[in-house]
């Protein structure tokens, strides 16, 4: 898979992230007869979040179909299909349900290229909604990204907007490596800045809600600077990109916000360039703190930018507890907590 973006051609339309993901799968089903899509309720029903709605009617029951409630079976069968030349796109209904499939992902999909000395690959895309902010409680709100970034042989991706979601999903489907494609479900219908007491802002009112209707890719391993700034760098991904934007606006701190997009492999050059410019860094993610992906980011910044740092690196995360239903917003890293970390970094 090339790291060079393929520019979009043709007309664009306003889309939610759900519609953009559906459009990506529709495009790839049309372009590549080896693409198949399946999972629990994915076919006739169109998925619990309707990401695959209408695809079975359009492309047929042999291309888009339902699977039994068996995550290990879904991923295991996808590995076999991939070894024989297909490109399965499978959905785990919630990221919280992926654990029964973890052995298949780690022991088989991630290792297939290496153990076969390149004779076989596992071009599988495993989609899964992740994160909280929807009152889903501990079994529908988890952010397990670090369980996959730790595994050599896997790629881990998390888009933050409809434009990137479509381009990254197409790039993932075309990639010959297995890709864990995490979708922050709180962003499905609009950007969310952590202010749950405010009305939802739809993607139709956001620039990144304009999505080309045809084929294009966003390169894997590429970060994006969402907001330029000179005071400090915020490293974020998924929903936390918008929380960081809100925190910068509310504190008045000129923060440069880097949306990682591809968690692993990582666009280290963009991170290093930003931190060397600003001299300060705040890392933000929704997952639990201990051994979270933020620890890896802090380590990399310390390793590559030590002599440019003007203050200790701050980390804002979820707490080391199950995701609470009753105390959702005490757990969720909102703009107040992120803003406080920004101030500490500027005052150090």
mmCIF file of C-alpha atoms in Angstrom:
data_model
loop_
_atom_site.group_PDB
_atom_site.id
_atom_site.type_symbol
_atom_site.label_atom_id
_atom_site.label_comp_id
_atom_site.label_asym_id
_atom_site.label_seq_id
_atom_site.Cartn_x
_atom_site.Cartn_y
_atom_site.Cartn_z
ATOM 1 C CA UNK A 1 0.000 0.000 0.000
ATOM 2 C CA UNK A 2 1.462 3.343 -1.033
ATOM 3 C CA UNK A 3 1.753 6.095 1.543
ATOM 4 C CA UNK A 4 0.780 8.634 -1.113
ATOM 5 C CA UNK A 5 -2.775 9.932 -1.076
ATOM 6 C CA UNK A 6 -4.949 9.359 -4.121
ATOM 7 C CA UNK A 7 -6.819 12.624 -4.701
ATOM 8 C CA UNK A 8 -10.579 12.609 -4.918
ATOM 9 C CA UNK A 9 -12.338 12.988 -8.204
ATOM 10 C CA UNK A 10 -15.918 13.888 -8.936
ATOM 11 C CA UNK A 11 -18.637 15.586 -6.899
ATOM 12 C CA UNK A 12 -18.749 15.834 -3.107
ATOM 13 C CA UNK A 13 -21.648 15.619 -0.679
ATOM 14 C CA UNK A 14 -22.298 16.370 2.970
ATOM 15 C CA UNK A 15 -22.013 13.129 4.926
ATOM 16 C CA UNK A 16 -22.019 11.922 8.480
ATOM 17 C CA UNK A 17 -19.223 9.554 9.454
ATOM 18 C CA UNK A 18 -21.694 6.685 9.128
ATOM 19 C CA UNK A 19 -22.507 7.696 5.555
ATOM 20 C CA UNK A 20 -18.827 8.200 4.711
ATOM 21 C CA UNK A 21 -17.921 4.723 5.957
ATOM 22 C CA UNK A 22 -20.817 3.234 3.998
ATOM 23 C CA UNK A 23 -19.673 5.120 0.897
ATOM 24 C CA UNK A 24 -16.135 3.732 1.282
ATOM 25 C CA UNK A 25 -17.411 0.167 1.460
ATOM 26 C CA UNK A 26 -19.770 0.766 -1.457
ATOM 27 C CA UNK A 27 -16.903 2.106 -3.577
ATOM 28 C CA UNK A 28 -14.666 -0.848 -2.768
ATOM 29 C CA UNK A 29 -17.389 -3.451 -3.364
ATOM 30 C CA UNK A 30 -17.859 -1.891 -6.789
ATOM 31 C CA UNK A 31 -14.127 -1.657 -7.593
ATOM 32 C CA UNK A 32 -12.858 -4.987 -6.284
ATOM 33 C CA UNK A 33 -14.782 -8.277 -6.609
ATOM 34 C CA UNK A 34 -12.607 -9.781 -3.871
ATOM 35 C CA UNK A 35 -14.039 -7.473 -1.199
ATOM 36 C CA UNK A 36 -16.627 -9.077 1.073
ATOM 37 C CA UNK A 37 -18.318 -7.498 4.095
ATOM 38 C CA UNK A 38 -19.848 -9.356 7.008
ATOM 39 C CA UNK A 39 -20.504 -9.370 10.742
ATOM 40 C CA UNK A 40 -23.343 -9.544 13.223
ATOM 41 C CA UNK A 41 -26.477 -7.900 11.741
ATOM 42 C CA UNK A 42 -24.344 -6.372 8.974
ATOM 43 C CA UNK A 43 -26.303 -7.707 6.002
ATOM 44 C CA UNK A 44 -30.082 -7.378 5.974
ATOM 45 C CA UNK A 45 -30.260 -5.106 9.041
ATOM 46 C CA UNK A 46 -27.385 -2.835 7.958
ATOM 47 C CA UNK A 47 -25.487 -2.951 11.246
ATOM 48 C CA UNK A 48 -26.436 -1.676 14.679
ATOM 49 C CA UNK A 49 -25.292 1.831 13.655
ATOM 50 C CA UNK A 50 -26.508 1.387 10.039
ATOM 51 C CA UNK A 51 -23.029 1.707 8.552
ATOM 52 C CA UNK A 52 -23.741 -1.052 6.024
ATOM 53 C CA UNK A 53 -27.376 -0.166 5.370
ATOM 54 C CA UNK A 54 -28.406 -0.889 1.799
ATOM 55 C CA UNK A 55 -25.145 -2.565 0.775
ATOM 56 C CA UNK A 56 -26.596 -6.071 0.699
ATOM 57 C CA UNK A 57 -29.492 -4.948 -1.484
ATOM 58 C CA UNK A 58 -27.064 -3.234 -3.836
ATOM 59 C CA UNK A 59 -24.284 -5.843 -4.031
ATOM 60 C CA UNK A 60 -25.977 -9.120 -3.132
ATOM 61 C CA UNK A 61 -26.017 -11.624 -0.295
ATOM 62 C CA UNK A 62 -22.720 -13.244 -1.296
ATOM 63 C CA UNK A 63 -20.829 -9.965 -0.915
ATOM 64 C CA UNK A 64 -22.526 -8.509 2.190
ATOM 65 C CA UNK A 65 -23.920 -10.973 4.713
ATOM 66 C CA UNK A 66 -24.680 -11.710 8.335
ATOM 67 C CA UNK A 67 -22.498 -13.784 10.638
ATOM 68 C CA UNK A 68 -23.333 -15.734 13.800
ATOM 69 C CA UNK A 69 -22.609 -14.181 17.181
ATOM 70 C CA UNK A 70 -19.038 -15.432 17.283
ATOM 71 C CA UNK A 71 -16.289 -12.843 17.091
ATOM 72 C CA UNK A 72 -13.620 -15.540 17.009
ATOM 73 C CA UNK A 73 -15.437 -17.206 14.117
ATOM 74 C CA UNK A 74 -15.862 -13.924 12.245
ATOM 75 C CA UNK A 75 -12.168 -13.058 12.392
ATOM 76 C CA UNK A 76 -10.966 -16.643 11.980
ATOM 77 C CA UNK A 77 -12.988 -17.129 8.807
ATOM 78 C CA UNK A 78 -11.760 -13.764 7.507
ATOM 79 C CA UNK A 79 -8.154 -14.933 7.894
ATOM 80 C CA UNK A 80 -8.899 -18.013 5.809
ATOM 81 C CA UNK A 81 -10.654 -15.929 3.156
ATOM 82 C CA UNK A 82 -7.736 -13.485 3.054
ATOM 83 C CA UNK A 83 -5.183 -16.280 2.663
ATOM 84 C CA UNK A 84 -7.098 -17.430 -0.420
ATOM 85 C CA UNK A 85 -7.209 -14.005 -2.045
ATOM 86 C CA UNK A 86 -10.296 -12.245 -0.729
ATOM 87 C CA UNK A 87 -10.294 -8.909 1.111
ATOM 88 C CA UNK A 88 -12.738 -9.278 3.988
ATOM 89 C CA UNK A 89 -14.074 -6.235 5.823
ATOM 90 C CA UNK A 90 -15.558 -7.530 9.053
ATOM 91 C CA UNK A 91 -17.422 -5.646 11.743
ATOM 92 C CA UNK A 92 -17.141 -6.259 15.457
ATOM 93 C CA UNK A 93 -20.388 -4.741 16.690
ATOM 94 C CA UNK A 94 -18.664 -2.907 19.572
ATOM 95 C CA UNK A 95 -14.934 -2.777 20.293
ATOM 96 C CA UNK A 96 -15.808 -4.171 23.735
ATOM 97 C CA UNK A 97 -16.746 -7.461 22.032
ATOM 98 C CA UNK A 98 -13.414 -8.052 20.310
ATOM 99 C CA UNK A 99 -11.764 -10.066 23.076
ATOM 100 C CA UNK A 100 -13.008 -13.506 21.945
ATOM 101 C CA UNK A 101 -11.342 -12.747 18.585
ATOM 102 C CA UNK A 102 -8.087 -11.472 20.076
ATOM 103 C CA UNK A 103 -6.246 -14.790 19.735
ATOM 104 C CA UNK A 104 -7.138 -15.005 16.045
ATOM 105 C CA UNK A 105 -6.032 -11.401 15.470
ATOM 106 C CA UNK A 106 -2.728 -11.677 17.339
ATOM 107 C CA UNK A 107 -1.676 -15.283 16.778
ATOM 108 C CA UNK A 108 -2.883 -15.692 13.201
ATOM 109 C CA UNK A 109 -3.680 -12.500 11.280
ATOM 110 C CA UNK A 110 -0.766 -10.462 12.594
ATOM 111 C CA UNK A 111 1.760 -13.277 12.108
ATOM 112 C CA UNK A 112 0.661 -14.773 8.798
ATOM 113 C CA UNK A 113 3.026 -12.815 6.539
ATOM 114 C CA UNK A 114 6.024 -13.505 8.808
ATOM 115 C CA UNK A 115 5.369 -17.175 9.504
ATOM 116 C CA UNK A 116 4.789 -17.921 5.791
ATOM 117 C CA UNK A 117 7.906 -15.972 4.736
ATOM 118 C CA UNK A 118 5.723 -13.701 2.640
ATOM 119 C CA UNK A 119 3.856 -16.494 0.829
ATOM 120 C CA UNK A 120 0.576 -15.411 2.450
ATOM 121 C CA UNK A 121 -0.797 -12.105 3.652
ATOM 122 C CA UNK A 122 -3.879 -11.176 5.661
ATOM 123 C CA UNK A 123 -5.543 -8.217 3.915
ATOM 124 C CA UNK A 124 -8.300 -7.934 6.514
ATOM 125 C CA UNK A 125 -9.983 -4.796 7.784
ATOM 126 C CA UNK A 126 -11.612 -5.184 11.189
ATOM 127 C CA UNK A 127 -14.028 -2.338 11.875
ATOM 128 C CA UNK A 128 -15.241 -1.653 15.391
ATOM 129 C CA UNK A 129 -17.039 1.265 17.081
ATOM 130 C CA UNK A 130 -15.135 2.426 20.157
ATOM 131 C CA UNK A 131 -15.178 4.987 22.951
ATOM 132 C CA UNK A 132 -17.789 6.489 25.203
ATOM 133 C CA UNK A 133 -19.955 9.545 25.385
ATOM 134 C CA UNK A 134 -23.177 7.678 24.563
ATOM 135 C CA UNK A 135 -24.084 6.353 28.039
ATOM 136 C CA UNK A 136 -23.100 2.856 26.998
ATOM 137 C CA UNK A 137 -21.549 1.827 30.302
ATOM 138 C CA UNK A 138 -18.591 -0.445 30.794
ATOM 139 C CA UNK A 139 -19.439 -2.967 28.040
ATOM 140 C CA UNK A 140 -20.169 -0.502 25.211
ATOM 141 C CA UNK A 141 -17.640 2.301 25.801
ATOM 142 C CA UNK A 142 -14.130 0.864 25.841
ATOM 143 C CA UNK A 143 -11.123 2.153 23.898
ATOM 144 C CA UNK A 144 -8.846 -0.883 23.410
ATOM 145 C CA UNK A 145 -6.464 0.616 20.831
ATOM 146 C CA UNK A 146 -3.292 -0.084 22.822
ATOM 147 C CA UNK A 147 -4.015 -3.828 22.764
ATOM 148 C CA UNK A 148 -3.439 -3.680 18.998
ATOM 149 C CA UNK A 149 -0.654 -1.078 18.715
ATOM 150 C CA UNK A 150 1.412 -3.419 20.907
ATOM 151 C CA UNK A 151 1.217 -6.238 18.327
ATOM 152 C CA UNK A 152 3.734 -6.313 15.503
ATOM 153 C CA UNK A 153 2.089 -7.062 12.166
ATOM 154 C CA UNK A 154 -1.061 -5.036 12.815
ATOM 155 C CA UNK A 155 -1.968 -1.540 11.689
ATOM 156 C CA UNK A 156 -4.235 0.515 13.930
ATOM 157 C CA UNK A 157 -6.270 3.445 12.585
ATOM 158 C CA UNK A 158 -8.757 5.853 14.196
ATOM 159 C CA UNK A 159 -10.341 8.613 12.084
ATOM 160 C CA UNK A 160 -11.876 11.730 13.621
ATOM 161 C CA UNK A 161 -14.109 12.967 10.792
ATOM 162 C CA UNK A 162 -16.086 11.784 7.746
ATOM 163 C CA UNK A 163 -13.505 12.833 5.134
ATOM 164 C CA UNK A 164 -10.707 10.903 6.817
ATOM 165 C CA UNK A 165 -12.992 7.990 7.668
ATOM 166 C CA UNK A 166 -13.756 7.279 4.028
ATOM 167 C CA UNK A 167 -10.227 7.836 2.714
ATOM 168 C CA UNK A 168 -8.595 5.826 5.503
ATOM 169 C CA UNK A 169 -11.086 2.966 5.188
ATOM 170 C CA UNK A 170 -10.437 2.645 1.458
ATOM 171 C CA UNK A 171 -6.675 2.708 2.109
ATOM 172 C CA UNK A 172 -7.132 0.058 4.813
ATOM 173 C CA UNK A 173 -9.133 -2.254 2.558
ATOM 174 C CA UNK A 174 -6.459 -1.963 -0.144
ATOM 175 C CA UNK A 175 -3.639 -2.613 2.341
ATOM 176 C CA UNK A 176 -2.138 -6.111 2.390
ATOM 177 C CA UNK A 177 -1.701 -6.001 6.174
ATOM 178 C CA UNK A 178 -4.465 -6.565 8.727
ATOM 179 C CA UNK A 179 -5.888 -3.223 9.839
ATOM 180 C CA UNK A 180 -7.745 -2.529 13.072
ATOM 181 C CA UNK A 181 -10.121 0.266 12.113
ATOM 182 C CA UNK A 182 -11.507 1.956 15.233
ATOM 183 C CA UNK A 183 -14.516 4.253 14.827
ATOM 184 C CA UNK A 184 -15.303 6.697 17.672
ATOM 185 C CA UNK A 185 -19.058 6.230 17.797
ATOM 186 C CA UNK A 186 -19.610 9.577 19.556
ATOM 187 C CA UNK A 187 -18.426 11.140 16.282
ATOM 188 C CA UNK A 188 -20.713 9.164 13.978
ATOM 189 C CA UNK A 189 -23.231 12.003 13.630
ATOM 190 C CA UNK A 190 -21.181 15.082 14.479
ATOM 191 C CA UNK A 191 -18.009 16.438 16.112
ATOM 192 C CA UNK A 192 -18.139 16.299 19.908
ATOM 193 C CA UNK A 193 -16.069 18.642 22.072
ATOM 194 C CA UNK A 194 -16.958 17.154 25.442
ATOM 195 C CA UNK A 195 -19.733 19.626 26.256
ATOM 196 C CA UNK A 196 -22.514 17.078 26.600
ATOM 197 C CA UNK A 197 -24.899 19.730 27.885
ATOM 198 C CA UNK A 198 -24.892 21.515 24.519
ATOM 199 C CA UNK A 199 -26.878 20.569 21.379
ATOM 200 C CA UNK A 200 -25.218 18.273 18.871
ATOM 201 C CA UNK A 201 -23.397 19.993 16.010
ATOM 202 C CA UNK A 202 -24.028 17.952 12.841
ATOM 203 C CA UNK A 203 -21.318 17.116 10.319
ATOM 204 C CA UNK A 204 -23.303 19.100 7.751
ATOM 205 C CA UNK A 205 -22.050 22.241 9.486
ATOM 206 C CA UNK A 206 -18.395 21.187 9.652
ATOM 207 C CA UNK A 207 -15.880 21.508 6.770
ATOM 208 C CA UNK A 208 -14.712 17.907 7.155
ATOM 209 C CA UNK A 209 -18.288 16.733 6.641
ATOM 210 C CA UNK A 210 -17.877 17.388 2.908
ATOM 211 C CA UNK A 211 -16.847 14.057 1.396
ATOM 212 C CA UNK A 212 -16.154 13.163 -2.258
ATOM 213 C CA UNK A 213 -18.638 10.621 -3.537
ATOM 214 C CA UNK A 214 -16.072 8.659 -5.527
ATOM 215 C CA UNK A 215 -12.779 6.905 -4.863
ATOM 216 C CA UNK A 216 -9.940 8.531 -2.948
ATOM 217 C CA UNK A 217 -7.523 7.565 -0.191
ATOM 218 C CA UNK A 218 -6.003 9.173 2.862
ATOM 219 C CA UNK A 219 -2.567 7.621 3.364
ATOM 220 C CA UNK A 220 -2.001 5.331 6.302
ATOM 221 C CA UNK A 221 0.832 6.410 8.630
ATOM 222 C CA UNK A 222 -0.099 10.077 8.199
ATOM 223 C CA UNK A 223 -1.055 12.563 10.919
ATOM 224 C CA UNK A 224 -2.809 15.886 10.298
ATOM 225 C CA UNK A 225 -2.316 19.236 12.030
ATOM 226 C CA UNK A 226 -5.884 20.318 12.788
ATOM 227 C CA UNK A 227 -4.951 23.616 14.392
ATOM 228 C CA UNK A 228 -1.666 25.435 14.015
ATOM 229 C CA UNK A 229 -0.179 27.006 17.111
ATOM 230 C CA UNK A 230 2.990 28.214 18.799
ATOM 231 C CA UNK A 231 2.483 27.711 22.557
ATOM 232 C CA UNK A 232 2.264 23.939 22.887
ATOM 233 C CA UNK A 233 1.489 20.736 20.998
ATOM 234 C CA UNK A 234 -1.510 18.534 21.752
ATOM 235 C CA UNK A 235 -1.304 14.954 20.499
ATOM 236 C CA UNK A 236 -4.788 13.500 20.182
ATOM 237 C CA UNK A 237 -6.943 11.182 18.104
ATOM 238 C CA UNK A 238 -10.603 10.390 17.649
ATOM 239 C CA UNK A 239 -13.026 12.363 19.806
ATOM 240 C CA UNK A 240 -10.205 13.982 21.769
ATOM 241 C CA UNK A 241 -9.273 16.119 18.753
ATOM 242 C CA UNK A 242 -12.419 18.195 19.271
ATOM 243 C CA UNK A 243 -12.039 18.236 23.048
ATOM 244 C CA UNK A 244 -8.543 19.655 22.546
ATOM 245 C CA UNK A 245 -9.872 22.295 20.156
ATOM 246 C CA UNK A 246 -12.457 23.354 22.742
ATOM 247 C CA UNK A 247 -9.836 23.463 25.498
ATOM 248 C CA UNK A 248 -7.579 25.672 23.384
ATOM 249 C CA UNK A 249 -10.428 28.055 22.617
ATOM 250 C CA UNK A 250 -11.562 28.244 26.252
ATOM 251 C CA UNK A 251 -8.096 28.791 27.720
ATOM 252 C CA UNK A 252 -6.862 31.149 25.018
ATOM 253 C CA UNK A 253 -3.700 29.060 24.648
ATOM 254 C CA UNK A 254 -2.295 28.929 21.126
ATOM 255 C CA UNK A 255 -2.153 25.149 20.918
ATOM 256 C CA UNK A 256 -1.095 23.191 17.868
ATOM 257 C CA UNK A 257 -3.376 20.141 17.669
ATOM 258 C CA UNK A 258 -2.073 17.050 15.903
ATOM 259 C CA UNK A 259 -4.652 14.415 14.923
ATOM 260 C CA UNK A 260 -2.670 11.172 14.756
ATOM 261 C CA UNK A 261 -5.228 9.340 12.542
ATOM 262 C CA UNK A 262 -2.915 6.333 12.181
ATOM 263 C CA UNK A 263 -1.856 5.166 15.642
ATOM 264 C CA UNK A 264 0.526 2.500 14.421
ATOM 265 C CA UNK A 265 2.613 2.766 12.361
ATOM 266 C CA UNK A 266 2.894 6.347 13.552
ATOM 267 C CA UNK A 267 3.695 9.576 11.713
ATOM 268 C CA UNK A 268 6.580 10.401 14.023
ATOM 269 C CA UNK A 269 7.975 13.145 11.769
ATOM 270 C CA UNK A 270 4.862 15.315 12.163
ATOM 271 C CA UNK A 271 4.881 14.840 15.945
ATOM 272 C CA UNK A 272 8.564 15.675 16.319
ATOM 273 C CA UNK A 273 8.355 18.727 14.071
ATOM 274 C CA UNK A 274 5.453 20.142 16.067
ATOM 275 C CA UNK A 275 6.954 19.546 19.520
ATOM 276 C CA UNK A 276 10.330 20.940 18.484
ATOM 277 C CA UNK A 277 8.510 24.061 17.302
ATOM 278 C CA UNK A 278 6.400 24.622 20.417
ATOM 279 C CA UNK A 279 8.635 23.148 23.127
ATOM 280 C CA UNK A 280 5.672 21.837 25.121
ATOM 281 C CA UNK A 281 3.407 18.801 24.769
ATOM 282 C CA UNK A 282 0.092 17.514 26.128
ATOM 283 C CA UNK A 283 -1.056 13.993 25.249
ATOM 284 C CA UNK A 284 -4.788 13.240 25.364
ATOM 285 C CA UNK A 285 -6.741 10.012 24.954
ATOM 286 C CA UNK A 286 -9.992 8.563 26.235
ATOM 287 C CA UNK A 287 -8.659 5.121 27.167
ATOM 288 C CA UNK A 288 -7.469 4.252 30.658
ATOM 289 C CA UNK A 289 -4.232 5.848 31.797
ATOM 290 C CA UNK A 290 -1.892 3.050 32.906
ATOM 291 C CA UNK A 291 -0.050 1.491 29.963
ATOM 292 C CA UNK A 292 -2.279 3.479 27.599
ATOM 293 C CA UNK A 293 -1.101 4.596 24.159
ATOM 294 C CA UNK A 294 -0.302 7.991 25.654
ATOM 295 C CA UNK A 295 2.596 6.410 27.536
ATOM 296 C CA UNK A 296 4.160 5.431 24.203
ATOM 297 C CA UNK A 297 3.637 8.945 22.854
ATOM 298 C CA UNK A 298 5.207 10.511 25.937
ATOM 299 C CA UNK A 299 8.197 8.189 25.604
ATOM 300 C CA UNK A 300 8.681 9.009 21.926
ATOM 301 C CA UNK A 301 8.461 12.756 22.523
ATOM 302 C CA UNK A 302 10.956 12.503 25.384
ATOM 303 C CA UNK A 303 13.299 10.425 23.242
ATOM 304 C CA UNK A 304 13.206 12.609 20.136
ATOM 305 C CA UNK A 305 12.536 16.095 21.523
ATOM 306 C CA UNK A 306 14.231 16.169 24.949
ATOM 307 C CA UNK A 307 16.504 19.143 24.293
ATOM 308 C CA UNK A 308 13.612 21.161 22.872
ATOM 309 C CA UNK A 309 11.210 20.673 25.794
ATOM 310 C CA UNK A 310 10.534 23.684 28.027
ATOM 311 C CA UNK A 311 8.247 21.822 30.451
ATOM 312 C CA UNK A 312 7.323 18.272 31.521
ATOM 313 C CA UNK A 313 4.951 16.437 29.173
ATOM 314 C CA UNK A 314 1.369 16.276 30.457
ATOM 315 C CA UNK A 315 -1.011 13.344 29.938
ATOM 316 C CA UNK A 316 -4.828 13.554 30.161
ATOM 317 C CA UNK A 317 -6.734 10.270 29.920
ATOM 318 C CA UNK A 318 -9.613 8.222 31.209
ATOM 319 C CA UNK A 319 -9.247 6.829 34.705
ATOM 320 C CA UNK A 320 -8.018 3.357 35.661
ATOM 321 C CA UNK A 321 -11.533 2.076 36.249
ATOM 322 C CA UNK A 322 -14.241 0.422 34.182
ATOM 323 C CA UNK A 323 -16.143 3.005 32.141
ATOM 324 C CA UNK A 324 -18.892 4.128 34.549
ATOM 325 C CA UNK A 325 -22.456 4.607 33.375
ATOM 326 C CA UNK A 326 -23.611 6.911 36.178
ATOM 327 C CA UNK A 327 -20.403 9.002 36.179
ATOM 328 C CA UNK A 328 -19.779 9.146 32.439
ATOM 329 C CA UNK A 329 -18.593 12.753 32.374
ATOM 330 C CA UNK A 330 -16.335 12.351 35.394
ATOM 331 C CA UNK A 331 -14.494 9.652 33.456
ATOM 332 C CA UNK A 332 -14.542 11.283 30.017
ATOM 333 C CA UNK A 333 -11.515 13.606 29.547
ATOM 334 C CA UNK A 334 -13.385 16.840 28.856
ATOM 335 C CA UNK A 335 -12.138 20.314 27.917
ATOM 336 C CA UNK A 336 -11.837 21.385 31.550
ATOM 337 C CA UNK A 337 -9.313 18.657 32.361
ATOM 338 C CA UNK A 338 -7.451 19.163 29.096
ATOM 339 C CA UNK A 339 -7.394 22.923 29.606
ATOM 340 C CA UNK A 340 -6.001 22.504 33.124
ATOM 341 C CA UNK A 341 -3.159 20.371 31.723
ATOM 342 C CA UNK A 342 -2.451 23.041 29.106
ATOM 343 C CA UNK A 343 -2.200 25.706 31.797
ATOM 344 C CA UNK A 344 0.135 23.599 33.924
ATOM 345 C CA UNK A 345 2.378 23.062 30.928
ATOM 346 C CA UNK A 346 2.489 26.784 30.133
ATOM 347 C CA UNK A 347 3.186 27.701 33.763
ATOM 348 C CA UNK A 348 5.931 25.124 34.356
#
